[in-house]
Coordinates of C-alpha atoms and ligand atoms in Angstrom, one line a residue:
X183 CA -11.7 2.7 -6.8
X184 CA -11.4 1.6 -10.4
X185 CA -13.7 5.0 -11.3
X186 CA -11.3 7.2 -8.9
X187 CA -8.7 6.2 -11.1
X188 CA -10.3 6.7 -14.3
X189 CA -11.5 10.1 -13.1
X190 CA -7.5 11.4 -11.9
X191 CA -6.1 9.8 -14.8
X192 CA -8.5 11.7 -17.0
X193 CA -7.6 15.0 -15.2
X194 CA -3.9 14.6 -15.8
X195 CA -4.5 13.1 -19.6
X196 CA -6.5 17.1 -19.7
X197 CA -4.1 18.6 -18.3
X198 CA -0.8 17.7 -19.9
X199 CA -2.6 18.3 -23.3
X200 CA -3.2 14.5 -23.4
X201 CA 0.9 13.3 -23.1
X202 CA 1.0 9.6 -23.0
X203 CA 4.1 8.2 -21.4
X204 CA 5.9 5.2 -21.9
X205 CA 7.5 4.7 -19.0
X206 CA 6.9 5.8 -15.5
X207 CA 10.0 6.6 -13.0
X208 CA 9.3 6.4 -9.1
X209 CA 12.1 8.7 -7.5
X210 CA 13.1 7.7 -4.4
X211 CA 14.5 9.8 -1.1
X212 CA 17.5 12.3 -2.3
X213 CA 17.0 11.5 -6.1
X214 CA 14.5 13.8 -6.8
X215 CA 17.4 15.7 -9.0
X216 CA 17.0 13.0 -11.7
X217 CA 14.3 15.2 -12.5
X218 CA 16.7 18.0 -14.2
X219 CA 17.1 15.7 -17.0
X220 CA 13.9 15.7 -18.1
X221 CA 13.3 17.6 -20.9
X222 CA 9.5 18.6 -18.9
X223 CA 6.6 19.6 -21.3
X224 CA 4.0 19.7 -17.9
X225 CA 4.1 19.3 -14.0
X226 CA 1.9 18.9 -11.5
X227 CA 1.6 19.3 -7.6
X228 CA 0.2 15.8 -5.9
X229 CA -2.2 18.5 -4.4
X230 CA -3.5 19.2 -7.2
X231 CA -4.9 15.8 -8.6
X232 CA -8.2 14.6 -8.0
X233 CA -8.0 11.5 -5.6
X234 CA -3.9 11.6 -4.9
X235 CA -2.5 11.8 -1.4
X236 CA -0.7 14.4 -0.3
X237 CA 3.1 13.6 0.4
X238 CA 4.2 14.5 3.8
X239 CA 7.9 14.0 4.7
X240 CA 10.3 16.7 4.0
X241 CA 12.7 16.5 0.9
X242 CA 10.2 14.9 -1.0
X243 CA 8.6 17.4 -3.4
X244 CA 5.5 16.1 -4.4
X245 CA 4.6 15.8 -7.9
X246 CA 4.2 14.9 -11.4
X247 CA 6.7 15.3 -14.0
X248 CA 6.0 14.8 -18.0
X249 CA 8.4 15.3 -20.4
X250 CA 10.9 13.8 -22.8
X251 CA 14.0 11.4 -21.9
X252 CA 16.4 10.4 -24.4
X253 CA 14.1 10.5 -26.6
X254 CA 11.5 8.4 -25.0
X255 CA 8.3 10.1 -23.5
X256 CA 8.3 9.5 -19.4
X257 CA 6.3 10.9 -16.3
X258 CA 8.3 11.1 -13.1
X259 CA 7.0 11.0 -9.6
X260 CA 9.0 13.5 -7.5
X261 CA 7.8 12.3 -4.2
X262 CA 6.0 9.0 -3.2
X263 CA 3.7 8.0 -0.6
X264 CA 4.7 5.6 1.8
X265 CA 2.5 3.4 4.3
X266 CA 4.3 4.9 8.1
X267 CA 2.9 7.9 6.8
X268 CA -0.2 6.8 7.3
X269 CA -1.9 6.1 4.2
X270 CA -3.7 2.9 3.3
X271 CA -1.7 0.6 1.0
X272 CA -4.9 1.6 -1.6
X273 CA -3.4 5.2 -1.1
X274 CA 0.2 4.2 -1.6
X275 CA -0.3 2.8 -4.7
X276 CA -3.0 4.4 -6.4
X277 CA -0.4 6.7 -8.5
X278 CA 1.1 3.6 -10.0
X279 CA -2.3 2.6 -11.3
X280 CA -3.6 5.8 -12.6
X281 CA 0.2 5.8 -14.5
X282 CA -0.8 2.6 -16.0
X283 CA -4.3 4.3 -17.0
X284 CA -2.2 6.8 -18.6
X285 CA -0.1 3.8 -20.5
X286 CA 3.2 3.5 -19.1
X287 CA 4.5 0.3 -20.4
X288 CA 7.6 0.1 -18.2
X289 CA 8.2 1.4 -14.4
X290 CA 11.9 2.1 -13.2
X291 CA 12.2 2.3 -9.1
X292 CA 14.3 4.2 -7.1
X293 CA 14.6 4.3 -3.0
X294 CA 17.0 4.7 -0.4
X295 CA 18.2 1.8 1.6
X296 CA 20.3 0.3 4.5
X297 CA 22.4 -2.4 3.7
X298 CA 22.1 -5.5 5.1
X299 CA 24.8 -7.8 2.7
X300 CA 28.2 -7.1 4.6
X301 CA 30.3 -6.6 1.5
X302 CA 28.2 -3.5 0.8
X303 CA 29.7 0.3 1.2
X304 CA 27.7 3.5 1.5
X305 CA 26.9 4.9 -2.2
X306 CA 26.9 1.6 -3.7
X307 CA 24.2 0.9 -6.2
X308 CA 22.1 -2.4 -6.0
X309 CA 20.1 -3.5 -8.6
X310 CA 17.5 -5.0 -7.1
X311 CA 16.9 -9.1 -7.8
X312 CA 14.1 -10.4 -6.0
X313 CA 12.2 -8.5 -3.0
X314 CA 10.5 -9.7 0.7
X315 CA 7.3 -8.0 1.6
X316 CA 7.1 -7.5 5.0
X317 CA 4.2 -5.2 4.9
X318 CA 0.2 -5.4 4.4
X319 CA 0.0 -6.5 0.9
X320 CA -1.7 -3.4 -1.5
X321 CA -3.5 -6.4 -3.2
X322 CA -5.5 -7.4 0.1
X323 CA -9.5 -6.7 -0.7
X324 CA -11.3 -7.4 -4.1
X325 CA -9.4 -7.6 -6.6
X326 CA -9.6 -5.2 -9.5
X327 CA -10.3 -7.8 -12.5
X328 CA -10.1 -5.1 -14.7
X329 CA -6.3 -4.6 -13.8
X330 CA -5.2 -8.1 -12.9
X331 CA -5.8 -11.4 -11.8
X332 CA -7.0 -12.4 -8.4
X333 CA -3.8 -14.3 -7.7
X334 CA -0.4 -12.4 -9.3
X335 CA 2.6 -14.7 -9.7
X336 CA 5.9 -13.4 -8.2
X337 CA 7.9 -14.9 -10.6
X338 CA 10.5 -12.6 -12.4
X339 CA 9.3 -9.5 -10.8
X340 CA 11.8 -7.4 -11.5
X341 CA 12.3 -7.9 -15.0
X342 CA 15.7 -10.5 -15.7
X343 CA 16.0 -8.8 -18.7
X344 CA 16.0 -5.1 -17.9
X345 CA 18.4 -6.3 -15.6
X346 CA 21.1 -7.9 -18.2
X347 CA 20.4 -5.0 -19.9
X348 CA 21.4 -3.2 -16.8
X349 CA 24.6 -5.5 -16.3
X350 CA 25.7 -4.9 -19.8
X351 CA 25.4 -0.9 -19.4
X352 CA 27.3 -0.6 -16.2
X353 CA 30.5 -2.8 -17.7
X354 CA 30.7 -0.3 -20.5
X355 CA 30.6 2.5 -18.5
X356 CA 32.1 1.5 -15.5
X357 CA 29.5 1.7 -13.2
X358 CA 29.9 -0.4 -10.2
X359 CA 26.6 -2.5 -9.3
X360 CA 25.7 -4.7 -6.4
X361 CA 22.7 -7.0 -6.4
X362 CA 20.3 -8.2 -4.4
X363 CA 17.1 -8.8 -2.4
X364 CA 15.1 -5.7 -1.1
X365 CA 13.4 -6.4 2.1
X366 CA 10.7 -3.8 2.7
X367 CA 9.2 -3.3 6.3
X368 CA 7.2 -0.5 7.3
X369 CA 9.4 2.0 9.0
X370 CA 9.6 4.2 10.3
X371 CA 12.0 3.4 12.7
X372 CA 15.2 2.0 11.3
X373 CA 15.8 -1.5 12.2
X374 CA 17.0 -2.7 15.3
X375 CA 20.8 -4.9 14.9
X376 CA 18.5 -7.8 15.4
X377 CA 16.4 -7.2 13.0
X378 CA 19.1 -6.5 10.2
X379 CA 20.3 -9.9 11.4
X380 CA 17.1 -11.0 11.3
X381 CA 17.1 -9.4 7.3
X382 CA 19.9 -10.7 6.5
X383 CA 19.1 -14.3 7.6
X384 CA 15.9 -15.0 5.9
X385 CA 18.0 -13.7 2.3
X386 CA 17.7 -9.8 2.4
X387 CA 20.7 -7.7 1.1
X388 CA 19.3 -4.3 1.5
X389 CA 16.5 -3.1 4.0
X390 CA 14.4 -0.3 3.2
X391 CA 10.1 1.1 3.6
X392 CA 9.1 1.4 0.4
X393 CA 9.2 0.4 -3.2
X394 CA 7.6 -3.2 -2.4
X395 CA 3.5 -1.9 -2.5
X396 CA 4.1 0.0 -5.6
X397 CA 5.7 -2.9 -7.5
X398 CA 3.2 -5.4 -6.4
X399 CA 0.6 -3.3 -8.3
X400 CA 3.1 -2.7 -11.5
X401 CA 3.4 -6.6 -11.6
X402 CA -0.7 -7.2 -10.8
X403 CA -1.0 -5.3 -14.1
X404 CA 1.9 -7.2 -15.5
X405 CA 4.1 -3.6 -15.7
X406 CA 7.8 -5.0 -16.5
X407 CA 9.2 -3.4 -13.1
X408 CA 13.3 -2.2 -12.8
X409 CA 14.6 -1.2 -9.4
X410 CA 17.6 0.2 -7.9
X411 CA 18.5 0.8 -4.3
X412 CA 21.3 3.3 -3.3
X413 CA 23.0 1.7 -0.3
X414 CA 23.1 5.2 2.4
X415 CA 24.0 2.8 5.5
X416 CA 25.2 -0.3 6.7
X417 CA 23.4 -1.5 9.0
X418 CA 25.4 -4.1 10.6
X419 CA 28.9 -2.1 10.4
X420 CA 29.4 -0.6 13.9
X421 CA 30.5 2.7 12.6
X422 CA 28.2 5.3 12.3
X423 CA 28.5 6.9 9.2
X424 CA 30.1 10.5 8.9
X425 CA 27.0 12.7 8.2
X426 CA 28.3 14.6 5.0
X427 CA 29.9 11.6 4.0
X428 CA 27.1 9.6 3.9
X429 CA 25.6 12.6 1.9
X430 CA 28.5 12.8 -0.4
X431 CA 27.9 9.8 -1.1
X432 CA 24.4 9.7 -1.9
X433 CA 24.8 12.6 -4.5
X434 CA 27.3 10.5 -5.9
X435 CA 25.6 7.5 -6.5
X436 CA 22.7 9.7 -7.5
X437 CA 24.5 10.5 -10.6
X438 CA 25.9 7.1 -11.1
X439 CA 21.6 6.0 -11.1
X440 CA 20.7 8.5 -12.9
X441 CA 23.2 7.5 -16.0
X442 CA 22.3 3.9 -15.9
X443 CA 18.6 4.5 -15.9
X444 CA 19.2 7.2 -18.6
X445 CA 20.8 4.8 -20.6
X446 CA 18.5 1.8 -20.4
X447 CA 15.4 4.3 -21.1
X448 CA 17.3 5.2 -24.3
X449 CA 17.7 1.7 -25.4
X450 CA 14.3 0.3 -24.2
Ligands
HPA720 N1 16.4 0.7 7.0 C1 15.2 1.0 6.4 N2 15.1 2.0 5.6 C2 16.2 2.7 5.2 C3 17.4 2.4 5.8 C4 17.5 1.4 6.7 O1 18.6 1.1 7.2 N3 18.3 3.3 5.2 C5 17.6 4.1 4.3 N4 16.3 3.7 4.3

């Protein structure tokens, strides 16, 4: 496993003319446009690297991205792999490690998600607090000394700073934020109303299937992880959301994300 990823993250280090990036940005479902901003100096197709997955699901592109943002050098994942796909939690995660390899000291997460808090609206942005993992754990099997420790504490996952810093960025600019706890299930059906109950009991805010594997690897290799959910339902509102609406709305808080996370790369 450990040689896999040595082997892929040599490949890209070869091909990108040995770019080293700083931080590493996972973008989630209908926020692959964050990409435009990148000032991109190489890309590369998933099917194209030694040892990735191959994304399957529509309206997710599927690769690499290296380039320059505000000033900072990043690599973006257009695409991610997620476990009701069918991959192995190894699989789903094995990117995140080989961007360590590569020597990202920082990893900003983006999904999709349904909102479970009932003061939440469609398009709002939640920075995510804390997270419940209610799939297989990506740590199960023996653990990869060389990354991280057997047993990973959960403590301050997502980074309390990066999120003042967050907090301080979206006052000045008037960016409207929510907060709260991501619980990630597997998907991929959406939940049931009891199950967003359910969510929503045990201390969930927004309910989504992904994010969750990837930043229990970031934190195994001690990766200081920022997340950010854009809210595209509500899942315990009885109205079902007006289809262009809801996409509307998603563009919209798109470009809301995209600012903030631009901003807090800038002033890392
Ligand atoms: N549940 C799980 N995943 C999701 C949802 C949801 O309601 N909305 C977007 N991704």
């Amino acid at each position: 496993m450990l040689e896999k990823m040595k082997q892929t993250a040599a490949f890209i280090a070869a091909e990108t003319g040995d770019f080293r990036p700083e931080v590493g940005i996972i973008l989630g479902t209908g926020l692959g446009d964050f990409a435009e901003r990148i000032e991109v100096s190489a890309s590369i197709d998933y099917k194209d690297i030694p040892n990735f997955p191959v994304s399957t699901v529509e309206g997710h592109r599927g690769r690499l991205i290296f380039g320059m943002l505000e000033g900072r050098r990043v690599v973006a994942m257009q695409g991610r792999f997620h476990y009701y796909e069918g991959y192995t939690m190894q699989q789903v995660t094995f990117p995140v490690r080989v961007l360590k390899l590569l020597g990202i000291r920082y990893l900003f997460v983006s999904n999709a998600s349904g909102g479970v808090n009932t003061s939440f609206s469609v398009g709002d942005l939640m920075v995510i607090t804390d997270h419940i993992n209610l799939m297989p754990n990506p740590l199960i099997g023996p653990n990869l000394a060389e990354l991280g420790p057997r047993f990973p504490d959960m403590h301050n996952c997502y980074d309390r700073e990066l999120i003042a810093r967050a907090t301080r960025i979206a006052e000045e600019r008037n960016i409207k934020l929510q907060y709260g706890v991501y619980v990630g299930g597997t998907g991929p059906t959406f939940e049931t109303q009891a199950e967003y109950r359910y969510f929503k009991a045990i201390g969930g805010d927004a309910a989504g299937m992904s994010t969750v594997p990837e930043v229990i690897v970031a934190r195994h290799m001690s990766i200081p992880v920022f997340g950010v959910s854009v809210i595209t339902n509500c899942g315990l509102s009885d109205e079902i959301g007006d289809h262009e609406d809801v996409q509307r709305q998603g563009a919209k808080a798109g470009r809301k994300m995209a600012e903030l996370f631009m901003e807090m790369i800038r002033t890392l």
